[in-house]
Amino acid sequence: MSRPVLATLDLAALGNNLQVVRRAAPAAKVWSVVKANAYGHGLDRIWRALNSTDGFAMLNLEEAILLRERGWKGPILMLEGFFHADELPLFDKYRLTTSLHSNWQIKALQDARLQAPLDVYLKINSGMNRLGFMPERIHTVYQQLNTMPNVATVTLMSHFAEAERADGIATPLARIEQAAEGIDAPRSLANSAATLWHPETHFDWVRPGVVLYGASPSGAWQDVANSGIRPVMTLSSEIIAVQTLKAGETVGYGCRYRAQTEQRIGVVACGYADGYPRIAPSGTPVLVDGIRTGIVGAISMDMLTVDLTPCPQAGIGTPVELWGNGIKIDEVAAAAGTVGYELMCALAPRVPVVTV
Ligand SMILES: *Cc1c(COP(=O)(O)O)cnc(C)c1O
């Protein structure tokens, strides 16, 4: 082993988190969302740990093809559909369910020559105003899809802008209900937050992502602390040097931290080029030899520095957990002003990954 930074993926935690989702939405089928290379975990590494799912949802054609080549025969939902009409032969070949959010896609699907019709997800704009048809257009589009030989089944799909809020569902759900009135089709609406906290959104298929990887959709770990979910990724490293600062001395770039009294500092082999957020301030929690302490000073490209005051026994070679079971990724993200989603997706390719 060379440089000690390492990401360890707990595959049993993934399976456990899928079970938590199943208990939360017992009547729904589950699209396990594995976009962005399975939220930075590596699709090829982790998908088998989720193979009791009902389907996988993503948005990169390459990732969908990889799953097919590895032998996944169940449904695959492409969350943004095809980006250009020339992808349709591959959707056909690999039997991918496509979202449809814009007129040009419907036209392209109509004009395509397919071996067999495709299942489609008709996207309703819930008011988030990213993708989807306005509610008042849904009836017309739905009727049109039903007449198209290239369309097998139609499911209504939508997405919530703030399902992590207790009052974040009512208005978009009313818009969706209005769009779907009188349409007898399955529905898929719920992301992780809606799956955990808004049972009235479950319907036929839920689409959890971040909760499968063991982070909170609200960004606050305490919101999921009692749900039974467990972190999948642990980012760890070791102390590679120790400094003893005198009162008034500083550490690192920009002299962003100044010791008030004599203070032992550990230098950890992990930096922003590994995916640790450079913006994380002094005080961001970190676990050294199992003891909670804090970052001091600026995060460098390849190193960061930690306060060893609470762990005087720590020295060169002492293990450090940047995030994982002891320090939740949500805590680091909150200190850095972001969410766990971004940190897991930003894990750098140079970090070795092992699965357990
Ligand atoms: C990413 C995504 C999800 C999953 O979101 P989480 O918040 O990670 O659960 C569900 N549906 C769509 C359309 C998405 O893009």
Tab-separated table of C-alpha atoms and ligand atoms in Angstrom:
chain	number	residue	atom	x	y	z
A	1	MET	CA	0.000	0.000	0.000
A	2	SER	CA	1.392	3.400	-0.913
A	3	ARG	CA	-0.440	6.620	-0.098
A	4	PRO	CA	-2.864	5.778	2.714
A	5	VAL	CA	-6.031	7.559	1.508
A	6	LEU	CA	-8.766	4.994	0.849
A	7	ALA	CA	-12.504	4.790	0.215
A	8	THR	CA	-14.137	1.691	1.671
A	9	LEU	CA	-17.610	0.741	0.460
A	10	ASP	CA	-19.817	-1.304	2.776
A	11	LEU	CA	-21.984	-3.338	0.402
A	12	ALA	CA	-24.050	-4.765	3.259
A	13	ALA	CA	-25.041	-1.192	4.134
A	14	LEU	CA	-26.356	-0.712	0.577
A	15	GLY	CA	-28.526	-3.813	0.893
A	16	ASN	CA	-29.666	-2.663	4.323
A	17	ASN	CA	-30.592	0.793	2.998
A	18	LEU	CA	-32.641	-0.770	0.195
A	19	GLN	CA	-34.533	-2.719	2.867
A	20	VAL	CA	-35.151	0.532	4.783
A	21	VAL	CA	-36.647	1.957	1.589
A	22	ARG	CA	-38.807	-1.145	1.128
A	23	ARG	CA	-40.133	-0.848	4.669
A	24	ALA	CA	-40.865	2.853	4.123
A	25	ALA	CA	-42.732	2.193	0.848
A	26	PRO	CA	-43.982	-1.397	1.163
A	27	ALA	CA	-46.517	-1.208	-1.656
A	28	ALA	CA	-44.288	0.458	-4.240
A	29	LYS	CA	-41.673	-0.927	-6.578
A	30	VAL	CA	-38.211	0.614	-6.307
A	31	TRP	CA	-36.090	2.275	-8.952
A	32	SER	CA	-32.655	2.370	-7.343
A	33	VAL	CA	-31.102	5.575	-8.655
A	34	VAL	CA	-27.506	4.950	-9.713
A	35	LYS	CA	-26.850	8.041	-11.810
A	36	ALA	CA	-23.467	9.823	-11.649
A	37	ASN	CA	-21.616	6.505	-11.420
A	38	ALA	CA	-23.789	5.469	-8.489
A	39	TYR	CA	-23.336	8.798	-6.701
A	40	GLY	CA	-19.571	8.454	-7.002
A	41	HIS	CA	-19.428	4.932	-5.568
A	42	GLY	CA	-18.781	3.216	-8.907
A	43	LEU	CA	-21.726	1.589	-10.674
A	44	ASP	CA	-19.784	-1.505	-11.614
A	45	ARG	CA	-18.657	-1.996	-8.007
A	46	ILE	CA	-21.986	-1.653	-6.281
A	47	TRP	CA	-24.911	-2.615	-8.521
A	48	ARG	CA	-24.920	-6.281	-7.519
A	49	ALA	CA	-25.429	-5.274	-3.878
A	50	LEU	CA	-28.712	-3.720	-5.060
A	51	ASN	CA	-29.783	-6.493	-7.406
A	52	SER	CA	-32.921	-7.236	-5.399
A	53	THR	CA	-34.200	-3.850	-6.615
A	54	ASP	CA	-37.058	-3.731	-9.142
A	55	GLY	CA	-35.137	-1.510	-11.539
A	56	PHE	CA	-32.203	0.852	-11.927
A	57	ALA	CA	-32.578	4.522	-12.872
A	58	MET	CA	-29.792	6.645	-14.329
A	59	LEU	CA	-29.155	9.017	-17.188
A	60	ASN	CA	-25.944	8.028	-18.967
A	61	LEU	CA	-26.359	5.666	-21.878
A	62	GLU	CA	-22.879	4.240	-21.259
A	63	GLU	CA	-23.865	3.305	-17.698
A	64	ALA	CA	-27.087	1.663	-18.872
A	65	ILE	CA	-25.201	-0.381	-21.456
A	66	LEU	CA	-22.673	-1.395	-18.805
A	67	LEU	CA	-25.485	-2.780	-16.638
A	68	ARG	CA	-26.880	-4.749	-19.577
A	69	GLU	CA	-23.443	-6.105	-20.448
A	70	ARG	CA	-22.951	-7.185	-16.841
A	71	GLY	CA	-26.164	-9.151	-17.088
A	72	TRP	CA	-28.895	-6.970	-15.546
A	73	LYS	CA	-32.105	-8.034	-17.293
A	74	GLY	CA	-34.619	-6.016	-15.291
A	75	PRO	CA	-35.958	-2.547	-16.086
A	76	ILE	CA	-33.678	0.431	-16.647
A	77	LEU	CA	-35.161	3.921	-16.530
A	78	MET	CA	-33.365	6.752	-18.267
A	79	LEU	CA	-34.351	9.722	-16.115
A	80	GLU	CA	-33.830	12.385	-18.781
A	81	GLY	CA	-34.641	10.175	-21.744
A	82	PHE	CA	-32.522	10.355	-24.877
A	83	PHE	CA	-30.526	13.548	-25.496
A	84	HIS	CA	-30.474	13.126	-29.291
A	85	ALA	CA	-32.671	11.101	-31.622
A	86	ASP	CA	-29.716	9.006	-32.805
A	87	GLU	CA	-29.605	7.279	-29.382
A	88	LEU	CA	-32.961	5.606	-29.999
A	89	PRO	CA	-31.543	2.506	-31.721
A	90	LEU	CA	-29.544	1.861	-28.526
A	91	PHE	CA	-32.609	2.418	-26.335
A	92	ASP	CA	-34.284	-0.164	-28.546
A	93	LYS	CA	-31.398	-2.629	-28.534
A	94	TYR	CA	-30.877	-2.459	-24.767
A	95	ARG	CA	-34.572	-2.186	-23.890
A	96	LEU	CA	-34.354	1.067	-21.928
A	97	THR	CA	-37.379	2.805	-20.496
A	98	THR	CA	-37.256	6.439	-21.548
A	99	SER	CA	-38.506	9.533	-19.837
A	100	LEU	CA	-40.187	11.977	-22.232
A	101	HIS	CA	-40.099	15.614	-21.177
A	102	SER	CA	-40.176	17.610	-24.417
A	103	ASN	CA	-42.063	17.694	-27.702
A	104	TRP	CA	-39.015	16.977	-29.845
A	105	GLN	CA	-38.546	13.663	-28.009
A	106	ILE	CA	-42.086	12.574	-28.807
A	107	LYS	CA	-41.591	13.459	-32.452
A	108	ALA	CA	-38.278	11.583	-32.525
A	109	LEU	CA	-39.840	8.522	-30.916
A	110	GLN	CA	-42.699	8.652	-33.409
A	111	ASP	CA	-40.259	8.741	-36.332
A	112	ALA	CA	-37.906	6.044	-35.007
A	113	ARG	CA	-37.789	2.555	-36.478
A	114	LEU	CA	-37.703	0.198	-33.522
A	115	GLN	CA	-37.673	-3.581	-33.193
A	116	ALA	CA	-40.212	-3.350	-30.382
A	117	PRO	CA	-42.082	-0.527	-28.635
A	118	LEU	CA	-40.524	1.127	-25.572
A	119	ASP	CA	-42.005	1.773	-22.157
A	120	VAL	CA	-42.123	5.508	-21.544
A	121	TYR	CA	-42.308	7.802	-18.523
A	122	LEU	CA	-44.248	10.962	-19.289
A	123	LYS	CA	-42.741	13.748	-17.231
A	124	ILE	CA	-45.006	16.301	-15.581
A	125	ASN	CA	-43.566	19.670	-14.570
A	126	SER	CA	-44.555	19.850	-10.894
A	127	GLY	CA	-43.592	23.531	-10.709
A	128	MET	CA	-39.874	22.853	-10.369
A	129	ASN	CA	-39.511	24.137	-13.947
A	130	ARG	CA	-36.610	21.963	-14.975
A	131	LEU	CA	-38.024	19.147	-17.084
A	132	GLY	CA	-41.531	18.135	-18.024
A	133	PHE	CA	-44.782	19.129	-19.667
A	134	MET	CA	-47.089	21.662	-18.076
A	135	PRO	CA	-49.997	19.977	-16.263
A	136	GLU	CA	-52.588	21.284	-18.724
A	137	ARG	CA	-50.779	19.555	-21.613
A	138	ILE	CA	-50.589	16.108	-20.038
A	139	HIS	CA	-53.963	14.829	-21.277
A	140	THR	CA	-53.202	15.661	-24.886
A	141	VAL	CA	-49.702	14.221	-24.770
A	142	TYR	CA	-50.936	11.101	-22.994
A	143	GLN	CA	-53.584	10.511	-25.683
A	144	GLN	CA	-50.983	10.981	-28.381
A	145	LEU	CA	-48.594	8.493	-26.763
A	146	ASN	CA	-51.371	5.942	-26.550
A	147	THR	CA	-51.787	6.021	-30.320
A	148	MET	CA	-48.080	5.582	-31.085
A	149	PRO	CA	-46.911	2.132	-32.242
A	150	ASN	CA	-43.462	2.799	-30.709
A	151	VAL	CA	-44.945	3.205	-27.226
A	152	ALA	CA	-45.608	0.150	-25.071
A	153	THR	CA	-46.708	1.395	-21.622
A	154	VAL	CA	-46.996	4.939	-20.280
A	155	THR	CA	-46.210	5.840	-16.658
A	156	LEU	CA	-46.709	9.331	-15.263
A	157	MET	CA	-43.583	10.729	-13.670
A	158	SER	CA	-42.781	13.868	-11.758
A	159	HIS	CA	-40.198	15.200	-9.320
A	160	PHE	CA	-40.295	17.402	-6.213
A	161	ALA	CA	-38.226	20.519	-5.649
A	162	GLU	CA	-38.351	20.410	-1.834
A	163	ALA	CA	-39.627	17.078	-0.611
A	164	GLU	CA	-37.306	17.371	2.408
A	165	ARG	CA	-39.704	19.962	3.846
A	166	ALA	CA	-42.843	18.942	5.727
A	167	ASP	CA	-44.845	21.480	3.678
A	168	GLY	CA	-42.902	20.913	0.437
A	169	ILE	CA	-45.296	18.419	-1.164
A	170	ALA	CA	-48.813	19.845	-1.086
A	171	THR	CA	-48.558	22.374	-3.927
A	172	PRO	CA	-46.633	20.239	-6.453
A	173	LEU	CA	-48.736	17.184	-5.611
A	174	ALA	CA	-51.902	19.173	-6.322
A	175	ARG	CA	-50.476	20.186	-9.705
A	176	ILE	CA	-49.615	16.554	-10.459
A	177	GLU	CA	-53.089	15.376	-9.394
A	178	GLN	CA	-54.638	17.989	-11.642
A	179	ALA	CA	-52.490	16.854	-14.579
A	180	ALA	CA	-53.245	13.178	-13.950
A	181	GLU	CA	-56.970	13.482	-13.338
A	182	GLY	CA	-58.865	10.832	-15.249
A	183	ILE	CA	-55.679	9.143	-16.492
A	184	ASP	CA	-55.451	5.509	-15.483
A	185	ALA	CA	-51.675	5.042	-15.585
A	186	PRO	CA	-49.038	4.066	-13.017
A	187	ARG	CA	-47.165	6.890	-11.334
A	188	SER	CA	-43.613	7.490	-10.115
A	189	LEU	CA	-42.999	10.642	-8.102
A	190	ALA	CA	-40.921	10.077	-4.982
A	191	ASN	CA	-37.203	10.746	-4.540
A	192	SER	CA	-35.479	9.761	-1.258
A	193	ALA	CA	-37.035	12.536	0.801
A	194	ALA	CA	-40.552	11.834	-0.463
A	195	THR	CA	-40.014	8.085	-0.032
A	196	LEU	CA	-39.002	8.539	3.621
A	197	TRP	CA	-41.274	11.372	4.677
A	198	HIS	CA	-44.303	11.630	2.361
A	199	PRO	CA	-46.119	8.291	1.959
A	200	GLU	CA	-48.877	9.997	-0.026
A	201	THR	CA	-46.380	10.341	-2.899
A	202	HIS	CA	-45.399	6.656	-3.147
A	203	PHE	CA	-47.855	5.348	-5.764
A	204	ASP	CA	-46.410	2.606	-8.032
A	205	TRP	CA	-42.651	3.228	-8.204
A	206	VAL	CA	-40.422	5.226	-5.830
A	207	ARG	CA	-37.037	6.556	-6.988
A	208	PRO	CA	-34.647	6.762	-4.029
A	209	GLY	CA	-31.057	7.797	-4.625
A	210	VAL	CA	-29.031	9.354	-1.830
A	211	VAL	CA	-30.675	7.383	0.963
A	212	LEU	CA	-29.395	4.141	-0.581
A	213	TYR	CA	-25.863	5.422	-0.085
A	214	GLY	CA	-26.545	6.271	3.540
A	215	ALA	CA	-26.813	10.053	3.575
A	216	SER	CA	-29.704	12.333	4.374
A	217	PRO	CA	-31.752	13.896	1.568
A	218	SER	CA	-32.202	16.957	3.798
A	219	GLY	CA	-28.467	17.341	4.340
A	220	ALA	CA	-28.921	16.817	8.099
A	221	TRP	CA	-27.993	13.398	9.440
A	222	GLN	CA	-30.279	13.745	12.461
A	223	ASP	CA	-33.240	13.606	10.069
A	224	VAL	CA	-32.351	9.993	9.158
A	225	ALA	CA	-30.538	8.960	12.349
A	226	ASN	CA	-33.451	6.773	13.461
A	227	SER	CA	-34.413	5.448	10.022
A	228	GLY	CA	-31.997	2.499	10.093
A	229	ILE	CA	-29.908	3.655	7.130
A	230	ARG	CA	-26.143	3.218	7.297
A	231	PRO	CA	-23.347	5.069	5.493
A	232	VAL	CA	-21.915	3.097	2.579
A	233	MET	CA	-18.712	5.056	1.958
A	234	THR	CA	-15.908	5.582	4.459
A	235	LEU	CA	-13.118	7.930	3.401
A	236	SER	CA	-10.064	7.262	5.516
A	237	SER	CA	-6.357	7.991	5.653
A	238	GLU	CA	-3.506	8.289	8.143
A	239	ILE	CA	-1.391	10.873	9.861
A	240	ILE	CA	1.864	11.211	7.934
A	241	ALA	CA	3.550	13.928	10.030
A	242	VAL	CA	3.108	15.726	13.351
A	243	GLN	CA	3.915	19.361	14.127
A	244	THR	CA	3.971	21.077	17.479
A	245	LEU	CA	3.008	24.730	17.031
A	246	LYS	CA	4.013	27.374	19.538
A	247	ALA	CA	1.479	30.000	20.568
A	248	GLY	CA	0.999	32.426	17.676
A	249	GLU	CA	2.328	30.108	14.950
A	250	THR	CA	0.215	29.265	11.922
A	251	VAL	CA	-0.374	26.192	9.787
A	252	GLY	CA	-0.857	25.782	6.054
A	253	TYR	CA	-1.633	28.030	3.078
A	254	GLY	CA	-2.876	31.495	3.799
A	255	CYS	CA	-1.973	31.092	7.491
A	256	ARG	CA	-5.675	30.485	8.027
A	257	TYR	CA	-5.188	28.950	11.473
A	258	ARG	CA	-3.116	30.385	14.301
A	259	ALA	CA	-2.418	28.433	17.500
A	260	GLN	CA	-3.469	30.220	20.687
A	261	THR	CA	-1.249	28.041	22.878
A	262	GLU	CA	1.211	25.267	22.175
A	263	GLN	CA	-0.699	22.739	20.041
A	264	ARG	CA	-0.010	19.391	18.348
A	265	ILE	CA	-1.163	19.195	14.750
A	266	GLY	CA	-1.478	16.046	12.644
A	267	VAL	CA	-0.884	16.172	8.892
A	268	VAL	CA	-3.277	13.811	7.085
A	269	ALA	CA	-2.770	12.371	3.590
A	270	CYS	CA	-6.019	13.619	2.066
A	271	GLY	CA	-6.716	16.855	0.237
A	272	TYR	CA	-9.036	18.494	-2.216
A	273	ALA	CA	-7.537	16.475	-5.074
A	274	ASP	CA	-9.007	13.436	-3.323
A	275	GLY	CA	-12.441	15.031	-3.164
A	276	TYR	CA	-12.297	16.535	0.313
A	277	PRO	CA	-13.951	19.969	0.054
A	278	ARG	CA	-11.334	22.732	0.008
A	279	ILE	CA	-13.836	25.149	1.483
A	280	ALA	CA	-14.215	23.123	4.727
A	281	PRO	CA	-13.359	25.506	7.584
A	282	SER	CA	-11.363	24.972	10.772
A	283	GLY	CA	-13.516	22.960	13.141
A	284	THR	CA	-14.950	20.625	10.485
A	285	PRO	CA	-15.235	17.310	12.346
A	286	VAL	CA	-12.788	14.490	11.728
A	287	LEU	CA	-12.101	11.239	13.589
A	288	VAL	CA	-8.518	10.578	14.682
A	289	ASP	CA	-7.863	7.206	16.298
A	290	GLY	CA	-11.605	7.001	16.930
A	291	ILE	CA	-11.684	10.387	18.697
A	292	ARG	CA	-13.632	13.317	17.331
A	293	THR	CA	-11.528	16.402	16.670
A	294	GLY	CA	-11.436	19.139	14.033
A	295	ILE	CA	-9.689	20.340	10.910
A	296	VAL	CA	-7.352	23.297	11.406
A	297	GLY	CA	-6.253	25.620	8.613
A	298	ALA	CA	-6.711	25.383	4.856
A	299	ILE	CA	-7.239	22.127	2.995
A	300	SER	CA	-4.303	21.593	0.600
A	301	MET	CA	-4.383	19.615	-2.626
A	302	ASP	CA	-2.887	16.493	-1.045
A	303	MET	CA	-2.987	17.100	2.703
A	304	LEU	CA	-5.068	18.526	5.478
A	305	THR	CA	-4.230	19.278	9.098
A	306	VAL	CA	-6.070	18.300	12.265
A	307	ASP	CA	-5.979	19.298	15.916
A	308	LEU	CA	-4.433	16.510	18.022
A	309	THR	CA	-5.264	18.115	21.398
A	310	PRO	CA	-8.076	15.615	22.196
A	311	CYS	CA	-5.920	12.642	21.116
A	312	PRO	CA	-2.396	13.051	22.536
A	313	GLN	CA	-1.639	9.389	21.807
A	314	ALA	CA	-1.986	9.975	18.043
A	315	GLY	CA	1.144	10.057	15.925
A	316	ILE	CA	2.479	9.026	12.556
A	317	GLY	CA	0.417	6.152	11.145
A	318	THR	CA	-2.642	6.843	13.320
A	319	PRO	CA	-5.855	6.129	11.355
A	320	VAL	CA	-8.082	9.046	10.385
A	321	GLU	CA	-11.699	8.887	9.220
A	322	LEU	CA	-12.716	11.867	7.076
A	323	TRP	CA	-16.281	10.565	6.784
A	324	GLY	CA	-18.045	7.262	7.348
A	325	ASN	CA	-19.759	5.741	10.362
A	326	GLY	CA	-18.115	7.971	12.965
A	327	ILE	CA	-18.294	11.291	11.121
A	328	LYS	CA	-21.293	11.366	8.833
A	329	ILE	CA	-20.716	12.738	5.342
A	330	ASP	CA	-23.654	15.081	6.062
A	331	GLU	CA	-21.694	16.692	8.914
A	332	VAL	CA	-18.671	17.404	6.718
A	333	ALA	CA	-20.955	18.648	3.949
A	334	ALA	CA	-22.839	20.951	6.327
A	335	ALA	CA	-19.561	22.435	7.604
A	336	ALA	CA	-18.521	23.035	3.979
A	337	GLY	CA	-21.869	24.575	3.033
A	338	THR	CA	-22.960	21.745	0.757
A	339	VAL	CA	-24.773	18.397	0.877
A	340	GLY	CA	-23.560	14.819	1.117
A	341	TYR	CA	-24.613	14.244	-2.504
A	342	GLU	CA	-21.886	16.559	-3.770
A	343	LEU	CA	-19.126	15.091	-1.618
A	344	MET	CA	-19.841	11.483	-2.595
A	345	CYS	CA	-20.079	12.366	-6.277
A	346	ALA	CA	-16.791	14.278	-6.035
A	347	LEU	CA	-14.699	11.387	-4.745
A	348	ALA	CA	-11.615	11.697	-6.950
A	349	PRO	CA	-10.545	8.934	-9.335
A	350	ARG	CA	-7.112	8.809	-7.698
A	351	VAL	CA	-8.563	7.491	-4.429
A	352	PRO	CA	-8.314	3.698	-4.283
A	353	VAL	CA	-11.638	2.029	-3.522
A	354	VAL	CA	-12.214	-1.288	-1.782
A	355	THR	CA	-15.520	-3.025	-1.154
A	356	VAL	CA	-16.265	-5.046	1.958
B	1	LIG	C1	-31.603	12.079	-8.786
B	1	LIG	C2	-33.028	11.796	-8.983
B	1	LIG	C3	-33.731	11.024	-8.041
B	1	LIG	C4	-33.119	10.581	-6.740
B	1	LIG	O1	-32.966	11.706	-5.891
B	1	LIG	P1	-32.473	11.536	-4.376
B	1	LIG	O2	-32.713	12.859	-3.768
B	1	LIG	O3	-31.020	11.192	-4.452
B	1	LIG	O4	-33.269	10.448	-3.801
B	1	LIG	C5	-35.040	10.703	-8.322
B	1	LIG	N1	-35.638	11.131	-9.462
B	1	LIG	C6	-34.991	11.884	-10.370
B	1	LIG	C7	-35.711	12.338	-11.584
B	1	LIG	C8	-33.676	12.254	-10.166
B	1	LIG	O5	-33.038	13.005	-11.058
